[in-house]
C-alpha positions as CSV (number, residue, x, y, z in Angstrom):
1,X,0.0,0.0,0.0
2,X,0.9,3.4,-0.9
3,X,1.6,5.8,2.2
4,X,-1.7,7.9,1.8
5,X,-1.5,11.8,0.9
6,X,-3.6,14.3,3.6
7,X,-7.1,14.2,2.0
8,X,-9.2,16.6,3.5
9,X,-12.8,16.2,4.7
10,X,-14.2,18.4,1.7
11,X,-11.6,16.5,-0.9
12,X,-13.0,13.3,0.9
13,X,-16.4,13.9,0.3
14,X,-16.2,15.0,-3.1
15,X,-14.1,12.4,-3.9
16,X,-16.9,10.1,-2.2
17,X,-20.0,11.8,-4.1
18,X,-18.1,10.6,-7.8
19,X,-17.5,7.1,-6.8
20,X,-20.0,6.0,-4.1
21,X,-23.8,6.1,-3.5
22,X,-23.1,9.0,-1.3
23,X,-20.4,10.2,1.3
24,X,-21.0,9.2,4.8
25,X,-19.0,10.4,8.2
26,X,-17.6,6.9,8.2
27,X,-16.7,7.0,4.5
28,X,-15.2,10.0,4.7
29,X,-13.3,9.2,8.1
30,X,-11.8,6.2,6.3
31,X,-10.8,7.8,2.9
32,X,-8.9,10.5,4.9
33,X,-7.1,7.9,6.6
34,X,-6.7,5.6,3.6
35,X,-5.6,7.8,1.0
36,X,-7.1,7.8,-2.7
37,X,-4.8,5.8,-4.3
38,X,-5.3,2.9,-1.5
39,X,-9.4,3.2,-1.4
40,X,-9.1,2.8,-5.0
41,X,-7.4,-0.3,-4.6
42,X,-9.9,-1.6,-2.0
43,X,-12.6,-1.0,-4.1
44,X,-11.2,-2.4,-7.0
45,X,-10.8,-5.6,-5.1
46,X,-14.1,-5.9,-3.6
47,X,-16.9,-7.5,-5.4
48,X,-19.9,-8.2,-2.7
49,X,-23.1,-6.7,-4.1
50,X,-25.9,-9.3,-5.5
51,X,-29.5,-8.9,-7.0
52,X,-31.0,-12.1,-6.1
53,X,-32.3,-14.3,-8.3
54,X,-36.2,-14.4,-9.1
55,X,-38.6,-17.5,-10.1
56,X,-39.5,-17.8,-13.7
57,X,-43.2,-18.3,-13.0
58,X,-45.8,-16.8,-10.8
59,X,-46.1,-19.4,-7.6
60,X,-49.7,-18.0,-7.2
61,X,-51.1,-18.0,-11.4
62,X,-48.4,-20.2,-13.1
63,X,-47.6,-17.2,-15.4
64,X,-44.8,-15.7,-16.3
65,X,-43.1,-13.7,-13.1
66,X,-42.9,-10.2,-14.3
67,X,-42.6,-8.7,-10.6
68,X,-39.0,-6.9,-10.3
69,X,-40.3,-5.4,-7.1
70,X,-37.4,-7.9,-5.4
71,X,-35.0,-6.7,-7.4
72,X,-35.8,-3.4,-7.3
73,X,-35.6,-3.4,-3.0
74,X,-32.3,-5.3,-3.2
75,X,-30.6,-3.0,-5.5
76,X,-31.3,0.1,-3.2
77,X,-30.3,-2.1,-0.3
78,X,-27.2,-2.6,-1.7
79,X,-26.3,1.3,-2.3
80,X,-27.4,1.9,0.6
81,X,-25.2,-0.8,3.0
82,X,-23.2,-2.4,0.1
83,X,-19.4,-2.0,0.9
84,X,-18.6,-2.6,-3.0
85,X,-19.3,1.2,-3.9
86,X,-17.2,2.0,-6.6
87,X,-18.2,-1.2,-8.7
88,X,-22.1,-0.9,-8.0
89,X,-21.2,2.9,-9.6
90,X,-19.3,1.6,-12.5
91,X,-21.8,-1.1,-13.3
92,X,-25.2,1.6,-13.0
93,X,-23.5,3.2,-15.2
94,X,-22.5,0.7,-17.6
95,X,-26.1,-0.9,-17.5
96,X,-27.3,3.0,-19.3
97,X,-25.3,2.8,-22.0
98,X,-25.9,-0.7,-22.5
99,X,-29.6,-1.1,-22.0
100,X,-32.3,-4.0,-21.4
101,X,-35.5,-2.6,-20.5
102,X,-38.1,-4.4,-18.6
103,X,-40.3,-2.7,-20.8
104,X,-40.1,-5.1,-23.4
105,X,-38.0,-7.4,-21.8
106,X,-40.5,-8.3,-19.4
107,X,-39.4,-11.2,-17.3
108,X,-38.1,-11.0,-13.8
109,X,-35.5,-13.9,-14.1
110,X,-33.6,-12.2,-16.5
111,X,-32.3,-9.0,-15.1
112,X,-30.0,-10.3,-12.3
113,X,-27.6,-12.4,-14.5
114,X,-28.0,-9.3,-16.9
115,X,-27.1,-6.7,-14.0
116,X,-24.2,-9.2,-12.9
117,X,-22.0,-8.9,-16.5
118,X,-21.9,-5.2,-15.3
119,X,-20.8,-6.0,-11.4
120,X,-18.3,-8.6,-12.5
121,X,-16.9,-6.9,-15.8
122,X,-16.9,-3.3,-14.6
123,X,-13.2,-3.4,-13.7
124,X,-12.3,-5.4,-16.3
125,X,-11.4,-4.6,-20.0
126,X,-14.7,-2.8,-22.4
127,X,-14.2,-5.9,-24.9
128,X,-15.0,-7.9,-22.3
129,X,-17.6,-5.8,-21.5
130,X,-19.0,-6.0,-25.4
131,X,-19.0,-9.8,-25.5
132,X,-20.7,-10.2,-22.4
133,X,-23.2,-7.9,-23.3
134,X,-23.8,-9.3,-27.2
135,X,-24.2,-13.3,-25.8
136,X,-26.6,-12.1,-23.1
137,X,-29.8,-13.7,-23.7
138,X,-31.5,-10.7,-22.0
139,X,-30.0,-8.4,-24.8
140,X,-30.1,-11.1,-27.9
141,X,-34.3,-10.5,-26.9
142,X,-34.3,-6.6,-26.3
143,X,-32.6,-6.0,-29.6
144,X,-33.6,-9.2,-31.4
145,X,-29.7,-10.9,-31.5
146,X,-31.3,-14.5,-30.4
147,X,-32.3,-16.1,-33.5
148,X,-31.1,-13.4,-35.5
149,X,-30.8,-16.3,-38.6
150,X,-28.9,-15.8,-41.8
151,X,-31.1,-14.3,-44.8
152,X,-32.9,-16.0,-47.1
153,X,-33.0,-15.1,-50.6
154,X,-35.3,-17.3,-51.9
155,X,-37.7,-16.2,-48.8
156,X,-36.9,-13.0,-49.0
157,X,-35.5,-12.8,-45.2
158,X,-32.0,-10.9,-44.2
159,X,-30.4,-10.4,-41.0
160,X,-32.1,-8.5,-38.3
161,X,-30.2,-5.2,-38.2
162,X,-31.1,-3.6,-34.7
163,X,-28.4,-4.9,-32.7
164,X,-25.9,-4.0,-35.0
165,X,-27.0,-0.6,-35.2
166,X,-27.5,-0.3,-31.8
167,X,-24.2,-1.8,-30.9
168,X,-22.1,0.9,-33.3
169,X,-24.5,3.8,-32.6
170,X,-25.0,3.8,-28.8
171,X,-22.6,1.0,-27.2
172,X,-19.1,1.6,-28.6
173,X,-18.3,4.4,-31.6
174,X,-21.7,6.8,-32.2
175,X,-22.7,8.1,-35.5
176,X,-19.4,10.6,-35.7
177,X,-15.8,9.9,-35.7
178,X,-14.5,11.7,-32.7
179,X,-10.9,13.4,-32.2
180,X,-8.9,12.4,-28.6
181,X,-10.9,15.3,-27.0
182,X,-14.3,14.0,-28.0
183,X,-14.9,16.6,-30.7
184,X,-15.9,15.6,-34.4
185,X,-13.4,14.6,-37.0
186,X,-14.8,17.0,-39.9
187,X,-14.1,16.4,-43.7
188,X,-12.5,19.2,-46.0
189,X,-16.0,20.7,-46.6
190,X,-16.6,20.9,-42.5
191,X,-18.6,18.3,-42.3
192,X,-18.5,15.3,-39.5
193,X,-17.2,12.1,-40.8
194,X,-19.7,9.4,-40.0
195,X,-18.2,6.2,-38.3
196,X,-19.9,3.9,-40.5
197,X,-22.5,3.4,-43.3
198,X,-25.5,1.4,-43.8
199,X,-23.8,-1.6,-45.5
200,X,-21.7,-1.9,-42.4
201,X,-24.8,-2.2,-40.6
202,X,-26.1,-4.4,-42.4
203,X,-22.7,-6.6,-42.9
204,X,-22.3,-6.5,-39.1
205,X,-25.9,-7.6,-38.6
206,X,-25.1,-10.9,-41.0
207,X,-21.7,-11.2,-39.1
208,X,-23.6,-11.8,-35.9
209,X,-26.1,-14.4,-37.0
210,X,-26.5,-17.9,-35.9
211,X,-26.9,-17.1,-32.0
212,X,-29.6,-18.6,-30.0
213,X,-31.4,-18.5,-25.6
214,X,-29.5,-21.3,-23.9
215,X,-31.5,-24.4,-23.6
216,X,-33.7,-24.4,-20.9
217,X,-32.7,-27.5,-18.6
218,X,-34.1,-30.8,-19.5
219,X,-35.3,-29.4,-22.9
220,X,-33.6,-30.4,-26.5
221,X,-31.7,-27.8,-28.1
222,X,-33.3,-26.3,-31.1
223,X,-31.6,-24.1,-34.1
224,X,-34.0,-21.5,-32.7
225,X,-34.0,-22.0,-28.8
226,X,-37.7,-20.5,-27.2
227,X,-36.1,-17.7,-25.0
228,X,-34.8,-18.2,-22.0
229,X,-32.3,-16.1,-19.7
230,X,-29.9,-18.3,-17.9
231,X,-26.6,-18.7,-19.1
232,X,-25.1,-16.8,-22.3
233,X,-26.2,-17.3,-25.8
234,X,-24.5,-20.4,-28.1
235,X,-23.9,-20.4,-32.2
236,X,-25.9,-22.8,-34.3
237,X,-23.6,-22.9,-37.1
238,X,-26.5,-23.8,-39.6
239,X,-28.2,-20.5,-39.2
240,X,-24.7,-18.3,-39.5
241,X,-24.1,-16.5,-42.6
242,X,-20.6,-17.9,-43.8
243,X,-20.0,-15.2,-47.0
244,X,-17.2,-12.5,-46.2
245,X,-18.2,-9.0,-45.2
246,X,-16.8,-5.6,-45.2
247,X,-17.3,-4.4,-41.6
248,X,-16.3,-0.9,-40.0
249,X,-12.9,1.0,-40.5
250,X,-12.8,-1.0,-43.7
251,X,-12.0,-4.6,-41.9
252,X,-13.4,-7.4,-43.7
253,X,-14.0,-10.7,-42.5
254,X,-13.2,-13.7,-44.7
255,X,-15.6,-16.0,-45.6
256,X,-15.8,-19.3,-44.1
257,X,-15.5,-18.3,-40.7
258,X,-17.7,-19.7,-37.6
259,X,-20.0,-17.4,-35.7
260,X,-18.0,-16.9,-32.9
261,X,-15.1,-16.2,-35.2
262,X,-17.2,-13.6,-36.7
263,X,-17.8,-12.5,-33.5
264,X,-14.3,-12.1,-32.8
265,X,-13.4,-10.2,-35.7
266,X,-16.6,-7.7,-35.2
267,X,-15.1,-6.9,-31.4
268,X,-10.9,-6.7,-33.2
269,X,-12.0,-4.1,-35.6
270,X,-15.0,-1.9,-33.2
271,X,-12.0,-2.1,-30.5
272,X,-9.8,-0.9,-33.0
273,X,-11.8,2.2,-33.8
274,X,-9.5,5.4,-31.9
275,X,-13.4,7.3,-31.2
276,X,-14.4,4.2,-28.6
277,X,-12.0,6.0,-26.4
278,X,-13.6,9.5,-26.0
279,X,-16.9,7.7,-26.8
280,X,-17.2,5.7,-23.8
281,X,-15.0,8.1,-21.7
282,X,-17.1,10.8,-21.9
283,X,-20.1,9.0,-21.1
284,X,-18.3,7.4,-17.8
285,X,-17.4,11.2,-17.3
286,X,-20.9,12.4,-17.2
287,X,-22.1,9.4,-15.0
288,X,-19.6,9.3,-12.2
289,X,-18.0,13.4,-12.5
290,X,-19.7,16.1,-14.8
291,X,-22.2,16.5,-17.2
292,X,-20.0,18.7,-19.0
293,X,-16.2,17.7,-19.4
294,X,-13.6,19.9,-21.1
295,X,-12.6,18.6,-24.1
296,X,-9.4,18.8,-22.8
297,X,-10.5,15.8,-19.9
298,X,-12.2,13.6,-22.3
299,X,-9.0,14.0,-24.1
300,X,-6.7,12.5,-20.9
301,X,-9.0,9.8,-20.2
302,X,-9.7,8.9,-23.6
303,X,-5.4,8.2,-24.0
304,X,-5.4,6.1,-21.1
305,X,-8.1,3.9,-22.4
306,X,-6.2,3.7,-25.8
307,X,-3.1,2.9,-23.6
308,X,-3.2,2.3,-20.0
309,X,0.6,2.8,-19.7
310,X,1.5,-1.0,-20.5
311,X,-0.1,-0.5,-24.2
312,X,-3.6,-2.3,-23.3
313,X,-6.5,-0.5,-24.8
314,X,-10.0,-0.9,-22.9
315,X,-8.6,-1.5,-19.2
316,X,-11.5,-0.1,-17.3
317,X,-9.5,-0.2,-13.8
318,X,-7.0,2.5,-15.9
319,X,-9.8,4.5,-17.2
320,X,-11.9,4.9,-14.1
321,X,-8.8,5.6,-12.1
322,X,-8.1,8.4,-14.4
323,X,-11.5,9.8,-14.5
324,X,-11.5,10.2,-10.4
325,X,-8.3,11.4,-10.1
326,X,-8.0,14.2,-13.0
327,X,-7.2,17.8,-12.0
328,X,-10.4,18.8,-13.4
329,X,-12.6,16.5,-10.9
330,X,-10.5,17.4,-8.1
331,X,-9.8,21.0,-8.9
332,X,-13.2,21.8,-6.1
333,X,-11.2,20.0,-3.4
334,X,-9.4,23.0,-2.5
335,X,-11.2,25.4,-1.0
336,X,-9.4,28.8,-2.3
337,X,-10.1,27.5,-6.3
338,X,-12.9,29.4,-8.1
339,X,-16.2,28.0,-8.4
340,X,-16.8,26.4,-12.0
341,X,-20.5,26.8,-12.2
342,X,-20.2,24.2,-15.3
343,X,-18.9,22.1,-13.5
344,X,-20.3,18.5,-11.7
345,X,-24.1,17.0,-12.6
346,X,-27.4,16.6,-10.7
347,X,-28.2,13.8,-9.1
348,X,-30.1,11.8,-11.0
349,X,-33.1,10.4,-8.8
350,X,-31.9,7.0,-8.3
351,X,-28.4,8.6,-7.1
352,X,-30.3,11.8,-5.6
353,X,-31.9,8.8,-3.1
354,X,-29.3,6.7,-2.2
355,X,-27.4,9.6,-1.4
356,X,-29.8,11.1,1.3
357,X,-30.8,7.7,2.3
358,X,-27.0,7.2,3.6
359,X,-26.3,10.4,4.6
360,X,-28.9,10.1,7.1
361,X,-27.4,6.4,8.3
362,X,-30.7,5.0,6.4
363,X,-31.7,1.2,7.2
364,X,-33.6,0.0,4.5
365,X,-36.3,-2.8,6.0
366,X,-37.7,-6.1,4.5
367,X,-40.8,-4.0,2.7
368,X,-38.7,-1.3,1.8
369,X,-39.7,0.2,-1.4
370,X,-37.5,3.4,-2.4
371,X,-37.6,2.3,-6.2
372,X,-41.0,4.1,-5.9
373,X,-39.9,6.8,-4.5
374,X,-36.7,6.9,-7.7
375,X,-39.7,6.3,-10.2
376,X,-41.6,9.5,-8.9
377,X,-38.8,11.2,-9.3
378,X,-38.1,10.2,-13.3
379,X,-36.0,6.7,-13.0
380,X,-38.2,3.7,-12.8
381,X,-35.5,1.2,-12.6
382,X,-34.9,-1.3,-14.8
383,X,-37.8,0.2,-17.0
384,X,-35.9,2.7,-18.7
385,X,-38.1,3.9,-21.9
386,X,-36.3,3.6,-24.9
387,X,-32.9,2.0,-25.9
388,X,-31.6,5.8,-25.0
389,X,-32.1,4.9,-21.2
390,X,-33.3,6.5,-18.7
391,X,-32.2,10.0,-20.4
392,X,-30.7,10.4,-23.4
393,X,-26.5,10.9,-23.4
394,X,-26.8,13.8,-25.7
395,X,-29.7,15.8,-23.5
396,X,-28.6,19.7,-23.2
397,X,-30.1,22.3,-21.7
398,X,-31.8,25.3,-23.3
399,X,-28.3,27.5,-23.2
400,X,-26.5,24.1,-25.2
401,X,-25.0,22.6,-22.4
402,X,-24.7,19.0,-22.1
403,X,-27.0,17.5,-19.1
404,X,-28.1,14.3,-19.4
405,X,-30.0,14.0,-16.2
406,X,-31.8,17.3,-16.8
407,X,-34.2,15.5,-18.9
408,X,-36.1,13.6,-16.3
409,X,-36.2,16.9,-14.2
410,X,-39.2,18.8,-14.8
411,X,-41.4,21.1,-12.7
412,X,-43.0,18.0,-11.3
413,X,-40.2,16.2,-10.5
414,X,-38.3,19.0,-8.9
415,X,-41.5,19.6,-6.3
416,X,-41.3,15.5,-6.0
417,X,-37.8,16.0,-4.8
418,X,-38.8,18.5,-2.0
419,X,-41.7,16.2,-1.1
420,X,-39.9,13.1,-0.6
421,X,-37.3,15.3,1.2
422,X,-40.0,16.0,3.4
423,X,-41.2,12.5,4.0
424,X,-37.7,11.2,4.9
425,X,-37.6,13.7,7.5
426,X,-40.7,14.1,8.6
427,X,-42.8,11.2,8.2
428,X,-41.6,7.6,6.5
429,X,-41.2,6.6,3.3
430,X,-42.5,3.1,3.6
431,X,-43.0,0.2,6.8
432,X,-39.2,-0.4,7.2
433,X,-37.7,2.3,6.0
434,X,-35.7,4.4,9.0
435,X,-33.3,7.1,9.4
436,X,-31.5,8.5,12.2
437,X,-30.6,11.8,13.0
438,X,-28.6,11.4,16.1
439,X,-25.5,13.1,14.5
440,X,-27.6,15.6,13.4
441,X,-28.7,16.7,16.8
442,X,-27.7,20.0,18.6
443,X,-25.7,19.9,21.5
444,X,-27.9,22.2,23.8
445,X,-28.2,25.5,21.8
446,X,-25.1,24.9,19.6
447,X,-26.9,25.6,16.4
448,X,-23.9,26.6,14.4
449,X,-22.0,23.4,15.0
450,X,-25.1,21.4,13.7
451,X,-25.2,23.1,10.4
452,X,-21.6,22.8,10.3
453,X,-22.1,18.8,10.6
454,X,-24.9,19.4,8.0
455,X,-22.3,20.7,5.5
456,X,-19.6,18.5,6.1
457,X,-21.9,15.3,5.5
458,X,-24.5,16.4,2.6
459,X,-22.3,19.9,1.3
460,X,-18.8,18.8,1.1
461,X,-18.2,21.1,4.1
462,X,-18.6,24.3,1.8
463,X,-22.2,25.1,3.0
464,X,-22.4,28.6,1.5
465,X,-22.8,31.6,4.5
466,X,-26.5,32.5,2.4
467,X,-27.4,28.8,3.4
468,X,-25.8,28.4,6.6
469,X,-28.0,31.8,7.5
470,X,-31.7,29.9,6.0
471,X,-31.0,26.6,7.9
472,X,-29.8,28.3,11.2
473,X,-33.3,30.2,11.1
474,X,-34.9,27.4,10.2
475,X,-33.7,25.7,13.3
476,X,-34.3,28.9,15.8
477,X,-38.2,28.9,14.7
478,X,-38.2,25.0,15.9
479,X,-39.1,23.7,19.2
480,X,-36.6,20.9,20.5
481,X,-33.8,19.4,19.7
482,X,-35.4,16.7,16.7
483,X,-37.2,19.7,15.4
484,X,-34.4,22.1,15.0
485,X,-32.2,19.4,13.2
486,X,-35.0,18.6,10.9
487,X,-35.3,22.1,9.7
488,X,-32.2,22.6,9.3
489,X,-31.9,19.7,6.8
490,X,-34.8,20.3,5.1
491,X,-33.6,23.9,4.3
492,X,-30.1,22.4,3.4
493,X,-31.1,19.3,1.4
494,X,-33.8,21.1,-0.4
């Protein structure tokens, strides 16, 4: 282990607010004492968090179980408690670019071996993360992959081209070749330089034929398995188009080849494309740090993930490590550097409530149901509503600044917010859901040192003196000790 540099509470807890669920005291007690360099280590290390895994039918009708209310409870518990932090980030944000929606996906049984290539590949290398995500039977029947047969002619039937599309457009390159800094690569008349055409679509789409669901247990496998979400998808060579095909950056594949050498040769040339690096950096930007990057960031974290210093390309453990330790996500750590009002992201309401929900030293019961509370807010989870997720990557504002999350806030959702901040503080969100304020509480009539221990575990410890003024005011008007600290916080976390 490294010997750890002096992290301060404030560079703690913004530190803590880009990787975790949510700085708490204890969280930020340890990562002062750890260092960065060695929690990152930790983290990297630890792989704890489950989803647990749901029946395929209904006990009660005998129909297909479509209830992801289990799910739902154990993935809040888990950012709420789960000591893997980091890697429950990583793989959230991951599972957005690379979506299955229960929408149209609709059976419970397949989203926790879906969520787990996420968990277990987050750290690992993005082709990885591509292969996973192409043989998952959950994504061969969101964007029709499974049974996805060679064309016909004489039928008149060709390749299904939606994952192929989907794959280029949204999961590894976009539409636009990209320079280093994430900024279009534009032709001699100014225009952008698309990354591919149509007949690589469609090329790419006969590439990847011949995968079927694994075979449900007990049953005889079939060219064209019935689907079914246990296990990763296998090539019936039969149905796998065998002519060679130009693919993107000009590869071609011979002819000849077996499906999951076609495979191989689509994932060679996509990972050989220089705009997956400030493609999927960028994105992981906006997730974990700032809507709104300088090109000059993208730029440094899109060279470590062509190169991550031992001339890998892809090495997520390199890329996140440089994304949460760049001058321009730590620049706010010290105290005397200017504000950079374009700087950092909201919350978006799945993070907004698991970050509350710990900084209050939550306990999240057996009935616990906060995914309702998230849905209110504009993030059903695991029901995002198009293949776009939740919100789309490429959301701006009115003034053309990028803000993903901004599109699930609306005048509804923002009053939601200040509701539900109400409810966890004054009433209850559901039959097992508590909180406790204890650290919260003035000692006697010390209201300035409560809304100093209200900065340093929701504000970073830079409560402005305009805020400091509302909640100590708040508190004054209360009655009692619980009242005071309640309205205090709801001034400061509204």
């Amino acid at each position: 282990a490294q010997s750890p540099v002096a992290v301060t509470d404030r560079a703690a807890a913004r530190f803590l607010d880009q990787a975790t669920w949510g700085p708490t005291a204890a969280s930020i007690a340890q990562l002062q004492q750890s260092g960065i360099a060695n929690w990152l280590t930790a983290q990297f290390s630890l792989n704890t968090s489950d989803l647990p895994d749901q029946p395929i039918l209904d006990a009660a009708t005998g129909k297909p179980n479509r209830n992801l209310t289990p799910v739902q409870a154990a993935f809040f518990q888990n950012t709420v408690t789960g000591q893997d932090q980091l890697r429950q980030r990583v793989a959230f944000a991951l599972s957005q670019t690379w979506v299955v929606s229960a929408v149209s996906t609709k059976d419970a049984y397949a989203f926790p071996p879906y969520w787990r290539l996420f968990r277990d590949n987050a750290f690992g290398n993005y082709r990885d993360i591509i292969k996973a995500v192409t043989l998952s039977p959950a994504m061969g029947n969101y964007l029709n992959m499974a049974n996805n047969n060679k064309g016909n002619t004489a039928a008149g039937t060709s390749a299904n081209e939606n994952y192929a599309r989907e794959l280029m457009q949204l999961f590894t390159v976009g539409l636009t070749q990209l320079n280093p800094d994430g900024s279009a690569v534009l032709d001699s008349n100014n225009n952008p330089i698309p990354t591919y055409d149509q007949a690589v679509v469609t090329n790419t789409a006969r590439a990847l034929t011949g995968w079927t669901y694994p075979t449900v247990p007990g049953a005889t496998a079939k060219a064209d398995n019935p689907a079914y979400y246990t296990g990763q998808m296998f090539a019936v060579e039969t149905e796998h188009d065998t002519t060679s095909k130009n693919i993107i950056g000009g590869a071609t594949i011979p002819m000849g080849q077996t499906a999951e050498q076609d495979l191989d040769s689509v994932l060679i040339a996509l990972m050989a494309q220089p705009t997956m690096a400030p493609f999927v950096s960028k994105q992981l930007i906006q997730h974990l740090v700032t809507s709104n990057p300088s090109p000059a960031y993208i730029q440094r974290v899109a060279n470590v993930f062509l190169n991550n210093g031992s001339g890998v390309r892809g090495d997520m453990k390199a890329v996140i490590t440089a994304i949460l330790s760049d001058a321009e996500a730590r620049a706010g750590d010290d105290p005397t550097a200017a504000p950079n009002p374009n700087f950092g992201h909201m919350r978006e309401p799945v993070l907004f409530m698991a970050n509350i929900l710990r900084g209050l030293n939550a306990t999240l019961g057996p009935s616990s149901n906060i995914y309702l509370q998230a849905s209110n807010l504009g993030e059903d989870l695991f029901y995002p509503a198009t293949v776009f997720s939740y919100f789309s990557p490429l959301y701006r504002l009115e003034n053309g600044e990028p803000a993903p999350e901004f599109q699930v806030y609306s005048t509804q959702t923002a009053t939601n917010r200040a509701d539900v901040i109400n409810t966890i503080l004054y009433g209850a969100l559901d039959k097992s859901t508590t909180i406790s304020l204890t650290p919260f509480l003035p000692g006697g009539s010390n209201l300035s040192a409560m809304v100093d221990y209200i900065s340093y575990a929701f504000l970073h410890h830079a409560m402005s003196a305009n805020l400091q003024a509302a909640a100590t005011s708040a508190a004054k008007a209360a009655t009692g000790a619980k009242a005071q600290a309640q309205a205090a916080l709801y001034i400061a976390l509204t």
